[in-house]
């Protein structure tokens, strides 16, 4: 489990830069840089849905991360093994507007 900081403020799962989802999936099977990755778990926050975060009722500092970015040094058997992960994407409208800024090519 990684210590996760999420800068995607308009994600429905983001609560003070922590994730309420419980686990996330980072996409980017062919990524060679962080910009080739994305948080596939991103869901844009809708107006009037402020009270809904997810089935997990509270934000968590540590989270399980499935990872499709096979060229990342932290990927082992499609799981992220980084100690700390940063997800970026301020103002994202879909998951392609997000990225794992912790990605580091092998």
CSV table of N, CA and C in Angstrom, one decimal:
chain,number,residue,atom,x,y,z
A,1,UNK,N,0.8,-1.2,0.0
A,1,UNK,CA,0.0,0.0,0.0
A,1,UNK,C,0.9,1.2,0.0
A,2,UNK,N,0.5,2.2,-0.8
A,2,UNK,CA,1.3,3.4,-0.9
A,2,UNK,C,0.6,4.6,-0.2
A,3,UNK,N,1.5,5.5,0.2
A,3,UNK,CA,1.0,6.8,0.7
A,3,UNK,C,0.6,7.6,-0.5
A,4,UNK,N,-0.7,8.0,-0.6
A,4,UNK,CA,-1.2,8.6,-1.8
A,4,UNK,C,-1.5,10.1,-1.5
A,5,UNK,N,-1.1,11.0,-2.4
A,5,UNK,CA,-1.5,12.4,-2.4
A,5,UNK,C,-2.1,12.7,-3.7
A,6,UNK,N,-3.4,13.1,-3.7
A,6,UNK,CA,-4.1,13.4,-5.0
A,6,UNK,C,-4.3,14.9,-5.1
A,7,UNK,N,-3.9,15.4,-6.2
A,7,UNK,CA,-4.0,16.9,-6.5
A,7,UNK,C,-5.2,17.1,-7.5
A,8,UNK,N,-6.0,16.1,-7.8
A,8,UNK,CA,-7.1,16.2,-8.7
A,8,UNK,C,-8.3,16.6,-7.8
A,9,UNK,N,-8.4,17.9,-7.6
A,9,UNK,CA,-9.4,18.4,-6.6
A,9,UNK,C,-10.8,18.2,-7.1
A,10,UNK,N,-11.1,18.0,-8.4
A,10,UNK,CA,-12.5,17.9,-8.8
A,10,UNK,C,-12.8,16.4,-9.0
A,11,UNK,N,-12.1,15.5,-8.5
A,11,UNK,CA,-12.4,14.1,-8.5
A,11,UNK,C,-13.4,13.8,-7.3
A,12,UNK,N,-14.4,13.1,-7.6
A,12,UNK,CA,-15.4,12.8,-6.5
A,12,UNK,C,-14.9,12.0,-5.3
A,13,UNK,N,-13.7,11.3,-5.5
A,13,UNK,CA,-13.1,10.6,-4.5
A,13,UNK,C,-12.1,11.4,-3.6
A,14,UNK,N,-11.8,12.6,-4.1
A,14,UNK,CA,-10.8,13.4,-3.4
A,14,UNK,C,-11.4,14.1,-2.2
A,15,UNK,N,-10.7,14.0,-1.1
A,15,UNK,CA,-11.1,14.7,0.1
A,15,UNK,C,-9.9,15.2,0.8
A,16,UNK,N,-9.6,16.5,0.6
A,16,UNK,CA,-8.4,17.1,1.2
A,16,UNK,C,-7.1,16.4,0.8
A,17,UNK,N,-7.0,16.1,-0.5
A,17,UNK,CA,-5.9,15.5,-1.2
A,17,UNK,C,-5.7,14.0,-0.8
A,18,UNK,N,-6.7,13.4,-0.1
A,18,UNK,CA,-6.7,12.0,0.2
A,18,UNK,C,-7.8,11.3,-0.6
A,19,UNK,N,-7.7,10.0,-0.8
A,19,UNK,CA,-8.6,9.3,-1.7
A,19,UNK,C,-9.6,8.5,-0.8
A,20,UNK,N,-10.9,8.6,-1.1
A,20,UNK,CA,-12.0,7.9,-0.4
A,20,UNK,C,-12.4,6.6,-1.1
A,21,UNK,N,-11.7,6.3,-2.2
A,21,UNK,CA,-12.2,5.1,-3.0
A,21,UNK,C,-11.8,3.8,-2.4
A,22,UNK,N,-10.6,3.7,-1.8
A,22,UNK,CA,-10.2,2.5,-1.2
A,22,UNK,C,-9.1,1.8,-2.0
A,23,UNK,N,-9.1,1.9,-3.3
A,23,UNK,CA,-8.1,1.5,-4.2
A,23,UNK,C,-8.3,2.2,-5.5
A,24,UNK,N,-7.2,2.3,-6.3
A,24,UNK,CA,-7.2,3.0,-7.6
A,24,UNK,C,-6.5,2.1,-8.6
A,25,UNK,N,-6.7,2.5,-9.9
A,25,UNK,CA,-6.0,1.8,-10.9
A,25,UNK,C,-5.3,2.9,-11.8
A,26,UNK,N,-4.0,2.8,-11.9
A,26,UNK,CA,-3.2,3.7,-12.8
A,26,UNK,C,-3.0,3.0,-14.1
A,27,UNK,N,-3.5,3.7,-15.2
A,27,UNK,CA,-3.4,3.2,-16.5
A,27,UNK,C,-2.1,3.7,-17.2
A,28,UNK,N,-1.8,3.1,-18.3
A,28,UNK,CA,-0.6,3.6,-19.1
A,28,UNK,C,0.3,2.5,-19.5
A,29,UNK,N,-0.3,1.5,-20.1
A,29,UNK,CA,0.5,0.3,-20.5
A,29,UNK,C,1.7,0.6,-21.3
A,30,UNK,N,1.7,1.6,-22.1
A,30,UNK,CA,2.8,1.9,-23.0
A,30,UNK,C,3.5,3.2,-22.5
A,31,UNK,N,3.3,3.6,-21.3
A,31,UNK,CA,3.8,4.9,-20.9
A,31,UNK,C,5.3,4.9,-20.7
A,32,UNK,N,6.0,5.9,-21.2
A,32,UNK,CA,7.4,6.1,-21.1
A,32,UNK,C,7.7,7.3,-20.2
A,33,UNK,N,6.7,8.0,-19.8
A,33,UNK,CA,6.8,9.2,-18.9
A,33,UNK,C,5.5,9.3,-18.1
A,34,UNK,N,5.5,10.1,-17.1
A,34,UNK,CA,4.3,10.3,-16.2
A,34,UNK,C,3.1,10.7,-17.1
A,35,UNK,N,3.3,11.5,-18.1
A,35,UNK,CA,2.2,12.0,-18.9
A,35,UNK,C,1.5,11.0,-19.7
A,36,UNK,N,2.1,9.8,-19.8
A,36,UNK,CA,1.5,8.7,-20.5
A,36,UNK,C,0.7,7.8,-19.6
A,37,UNK,N,0.6,8.2,-18.3
A,37,UNK,CA,-0.2,7.5,-17.3
A,37,UNK,C,-1.5,8.2,-17.0
A,38,UNK,N,-2.4,7.6,-16.3
A,38,UNK,CA,-3.6,8.3,-15.9
A,38,UNK,C,-4.2,7.5,-14.7
A,39,UNK,N,-5.0,8.2,-13.9
A,39,UNK,CA,-5.8,7.5,-12.9
A,39,UNK,C,-7.1,7.1,-13.5
A,40,UNK,N,-7.2,5.8,-13.8
A,40,UNK,CA,-8.4,5.3,-14.4
A,40,UNK,C,-9.6,5.3,-13.4
A,41,UNK,N,-9.4,5.5,-12.2
A,41,UNK,CA,-10.4,5.5,-11.2
A,41,UNK,C,-11.1,6.9,-11.0
A,42,UNK,N,-10.5,7.9,-11.7
A,42,UNK,CA,-11.0,9.3,-11.7
A,42,UNK,C,-12.5,9.3,-12.1
A,43,UNK,N,-13.3,10.0,-11.3
A,43,UNK,CA,-14.7,10.3,-11.6
A,43,UNK,C,-14.9,11.8,-11.3
A,44,UNK,N,-15.3,12.6,-12.3
A,44,UNK,CA,-15.4,14.0,-12.1
A,44,UNK,C,-16.6,14.3,-11.1
A,45,UNK,N,-16.3,15.2,-10.2
A,45,UNK,CA,-17.3,15.6,-9.2
A,45,UNK,C,-18.4,16.3,-9.9
A,46,UNK,N,-19.7,16.0,-9.6
A,46,UNK,CA,-20.8,16.6,-10.2
A,46,UNK,C,-21.4,17.6,-9.2
A,47,UNK,N,-22.0,18.7,-9.7
A,47,UNK,CA,-22.7,19.6,-8.8
A,47,UNK,C,-23.8,18.9,-8.0
A,48,UNK,N,-23.9,19.2,-6.8
A,48,UNK,CA,-25.0,18.6,-5.9
A,48,UNK,C,-24.6,17.3,-5.4
A,49,UNK,N,-23.4,16.8,-5.7
A,49,UNK,CA,-23.0,15.5,-5.2
A,49,UNK,C,-21.8,15.6,-4.2
A,50,UNK,N,-21.7,16.8,-3.6
A,50,UNK,CA,-20.6,17.1,-2.6
A,50,UNK,C,-20.6,16.1,-1.5
A,51,UNK,N,-21.8,15.6,-1.1
A,51,UNK,CA,-21.8,14.7,0.1
A,51,UNK,C,-21.4,13.3,-0.2
A,52,UNK,N,-21.5,12.9,-1.5
A,52,UNK,CA,-21.1,11.6,-1.9
A,52,UNK,C,-19.6,11.5,-2.2
A,53,UNK,N,-18.9,10.6,-1.6
A,53,UNK,CA,-17.5,10.4,-1.8
A,53,UNK,C,-17.3,9.0,-2.4
A,54,UNK,N,-17.7,8.0,-1.8
A,54,UNK,CA,-17.7,6.6,-2.3
A,54,UNK,C,-18.3,5.7,-1.2
A,55,UNK,N,-18.1,4.4,-1.5
A,55,UNK,CA,-18.6,3.5,-0.5
A,55,UNK,C,-17.7,3.4,0.8
A,56,UNK,N,-16.5,4.0,0.7
A,56,UNK,CA,-15.6,4.1,1.8
A,56,UNK,C,-16.0,5.5,2.4
A,57,UNK,N,-16.3,5.5,3.7
A,57,UNK,CA,-16.9,6.7,4.3
A,57,UNK,C,-15.8,7.8,4.6
A,58,UNK,N,-14.5,7.4,4.6
A,58,UNK,CA,-13.5,8.4,5.0
A,58,UNK,C,-12.3,8.3,4.1
A,59,UNK,N,-11.6,9.4,4.0
A,59,UNK,CA,-10.4,9.4,3.2
A,59,UNK,C,-9.3,8.6,3.8
A,60,UNK,N,-8.4,8.0,3.0
A,60,UNK,CA,-7.3,7.2,3.5
A,60,UNK,C,-6.0,7.7,3.0
A,61,UNK,N,-5.0,7.8,3.9
A,61,UNK,CA,-3.7,8.2,3.5
A,61,UNK,C,-2.9,7.1,2.7
A,62,UNK,N,-3.2,5.9,3.0
A,62,UNK,CA,-2.6,4.7,2.3
A,62,UNK,C,-3.6,4.0,1.5
A,63,UNK,N,-3.2,3.5,0.3
A,63,UNK,CA,-4.2,3.0,-0.6
A,63,UNK,C,-3.5,1.9,-1.5
A,64,UNK,N,-4.3,0.9,-1.9
A,64,UNK,CA,-3.8,-0.1,-2.8
A,64,UNK,C,-3.9,0.4,-4.2
A,65,UNK,N,-2.8,0.3,-5.0
A,65,UNK,CA,-2.8,0.8,-6.4
A,65,UNK,C,-2.5,-0.3,-7.3
A,66,UNK,N,-3.5,-0.6,-8.2
A,66,UNK,CA,-3.2,-1.5,-9.3
A,66,UNK,C,-2.6,-0.6,-10.4
A,67,UNK,N,-1.6,-1.2,-11.1
A,67,UNK,CA,-0.8,-0.3,-12.1
A,67,UNK,C,-0.6,-1.1,-13.4
A,68,UNK,N,-1.0,-0.5,-14.5
A,68,UNK,CA,-0.8,-1.0,-15.8
A,68,UNK,C,0.4,-0.5,-16.5
A,69,UNK,N,1.1,0.5,-15.8
A,69,UNK,CA,2.3,1.1,-16.4
A,69,UNK,C,3.5,0.2,-16.2
A,70,UNK,N,3.6,-0.8,-17.1
A,70,UNK,CA,4.6,-1.9,-16.9
A,70,UNK,C,6.0,-1.4,-17.0
A,71,UNK,N,6.3,-0.3,-17.6
A,71,UNK,CA,7.6,0.2,-17.7
A,71,UNK,C,8.1,1.1,-16.5
A,72,UNK,N,7.2,1.2,-15.5
A,72,UNK,CA,7.6,1.9,-14.3
A,72,UNK,C,8.4,1.0,-13.3
A,73,UNK,N,9.4,1.6,-12.7
A,73,UNK,CA,10.2,0.9,-11.8
A,73,UNK,C,9.5,0.4,-10.5
A,74,UNK,N,8.4,1.0,-10.2
A,74,UNK,CA,7.6,0.7,-9.0
A,74,UNK,C,6.5,-0.4,-9.3
A,75,UNK,N,6.4,-0.8,-10.6
A,75,UNK,CA,5.4,-1.8,-10.9
A,75,UNK,C,5.9,-3.2,-10.8
A,76,UNK,N,5.2,-4.0,-10.0
A,76,UNK,CA,5.6,-5.4,-9.9
A,76,UNK,C,4.3,-6.2,-9.9
A,77,UNK,N,4.2,-7.0,-11.0
A,77,UNK,CA,3.0,-7.8,-11.2
A,77,UNK,C,1.7,-7.0,-11.1
A,78,UNK,N,1.8,-5.8,-11.8
A,78,UNK,CA,0.6,-4.9,-11.9
A,78,UNK,C,0.2,-4.3,-10.6
A,79,UNK,N,1.0,-4.2,-9.6
A,79,UNK,CA,0.8,-3.5,-8.4
A,79,UNK,C,1.9,-2.5,-8.2
A,80,UNK,N,1.5,-1.3,-7.7
A,80,UNK,CA,2.5,-0.3,-7.4
A,80,UNK,C,3.1,-0.6,-6.0
A,81,UNK,N,4.5,-0.5,-6.0
A,81,UNK,CA,5.2,-0.7,-4.8
A,81,UNK,C,6.0,0.5,-4.3
A,82,UNK,N,5.6,1.7,-4.8
A,82,UNK,CA,6.2,2.9,-4.4
A,82,UNK,C,5.8,3.2,-3.0
A,83,UNK,N,6.7,3.8,-2.2
A,83,UNK,CA,6.3,4.2,-0.8
A,83,UNK,C,5.3,5.4,-0.9
A,84,UNK,N,5.5,6.3,-1.8
A,84,UNK,CA,4.6,7.5,-1.9
A,84,UNK,C,4.2,7.7,-3.4
A,85,UNK,N,3.0,8.0,-3.7
A,85,UNK,CA,2.5,8.3,-5.0
A,85,UNK,C,1.7,9.6,-5.1
A,86,UNK,N,2.0,10.4,-6.1
A,86,UNK,CA,1.3,11.6,-6.3
A,86,UNK,C,0.6,11.5,-7.6
A,87,UNK,N,-0.7,11.8,-7.5
A,87,UNK,CA,-1.6,11.9,-8.7
A,87,UNK,C,-1.9,13.4,-9.0
A,88,UNK,N,-1.6,13.8,-10.3
A,88,UNK,CA,-1.8,15.2,-10.7
A,88,UNK,C,-3.0,15.2,-11.7
A,89,UNK,N,-3.5,16.4,-11.9
A,89,UNK,CA,-4.5,16.6,-12.9
A,89,UNK,C,-5.5,17.7,-12.5
A,90,UNK,N,-5.1,18.8,-12.1
A,90,UNK,CA,-5.9,19.9,-11.6
A,90,UNK,C,-6.9,20.3,-12.8
A,91,UNK,N,-8.2,20.2,-12.5
A,91,UNK,CA,-9.2,20.6,-13.5
A,91,UNK,C,-9.5,19.5,-14.5
A,92,UNK,N,-9.1,18.3,-14.3
A,92,UNK,CA,-9.4,17.2,-15.2
A,92,UNK,C,-10.8,17.0,-15.5
A,93,UNK,N,-11.2,16.7,-16.7
A,93,UNK,CA,-12.6,16.4,-17.1
A,93,UNK,C,-12.8,14.9,-17.3
A,94,UNK,N,-11.7,14.2,-17.5
A,94,UNK,CA,-11.8,12.7,-17.6
A,94,UNK,C,-10.5,12.2,-17.1
A,95,UNK,N,-10.3,10.9,-17.1
A,95,UNK,CA,-9.1,10.3,-16.6
A,95,UNK,C,-7.9,10.6,-17.4
A,96,UNK,N,-8.0,10.9,-18.7
A,96,UNK,CA,-6.9,11.3,-19.5
A,96,UNK,C,-6.3,12.6,-19.1
A,97,UNK,N,-7.0,13.4,-18.3
A,97,UNK,CA,-6.5,14.6,-17.8
A,97,UNK,C,-5.7,14.5,-16.5
A,98,UNK,N,-5.5,13.2,-16.0
A,98,UNK,CA,-4.8,13.0,-14.8
A,98,UNK,C,-3.5,12.2,-15.1
A,99,UNK,N,-2.6,12.1,-14.2
A,99,UNK,CA,-1.3,11.4,-14.4
A,99,UNK,C,-0.7,11.0,-13.0
A,100,UNK,N,0.0,9.9,-13.1
A,100,UNK,CA,0.8,9.5,-11.9
A,100,UNK,C,2.2,10.2,-12.0
A,101,UNK,N,2.4,11.2,-11.2
A,101,UNK,CA,3.7,12.0,-11.3
A,101,UNK,C,4.8,11.2,-10.6
A,102,UNK,N,4.5,10.1,-10.0
A,102,UNK,CA,5.6,9.3,-9.4
A,102,UNK,C,6.2,8.3,-10.4
A,103,UNK,N,5.6,8.2,-11.6
A,103,UNK,CA,6.1,7.3,-12.6
A,103,UNK,C,7.6,7.5,-12.9
A,104,UNK,N,8.3,6.4,-12.9
A,104,UNK,CA,9.8,6.5,-13.2
A,104,UNK,C,10.1,5.3,-14.1
A,105,UNK,N,10.5,5.6,-15.3
A,105,UNK,CA,10.8,4.6,-16.3
A,105,UNK,C,12.0,3.7,-15.9
A,106,UNK,N,11.8,2.4,-16.1
A,106,UNK,CA,12.9,1.4,-15.8
A,106,UNK,C,14.2,1.8,-16.6
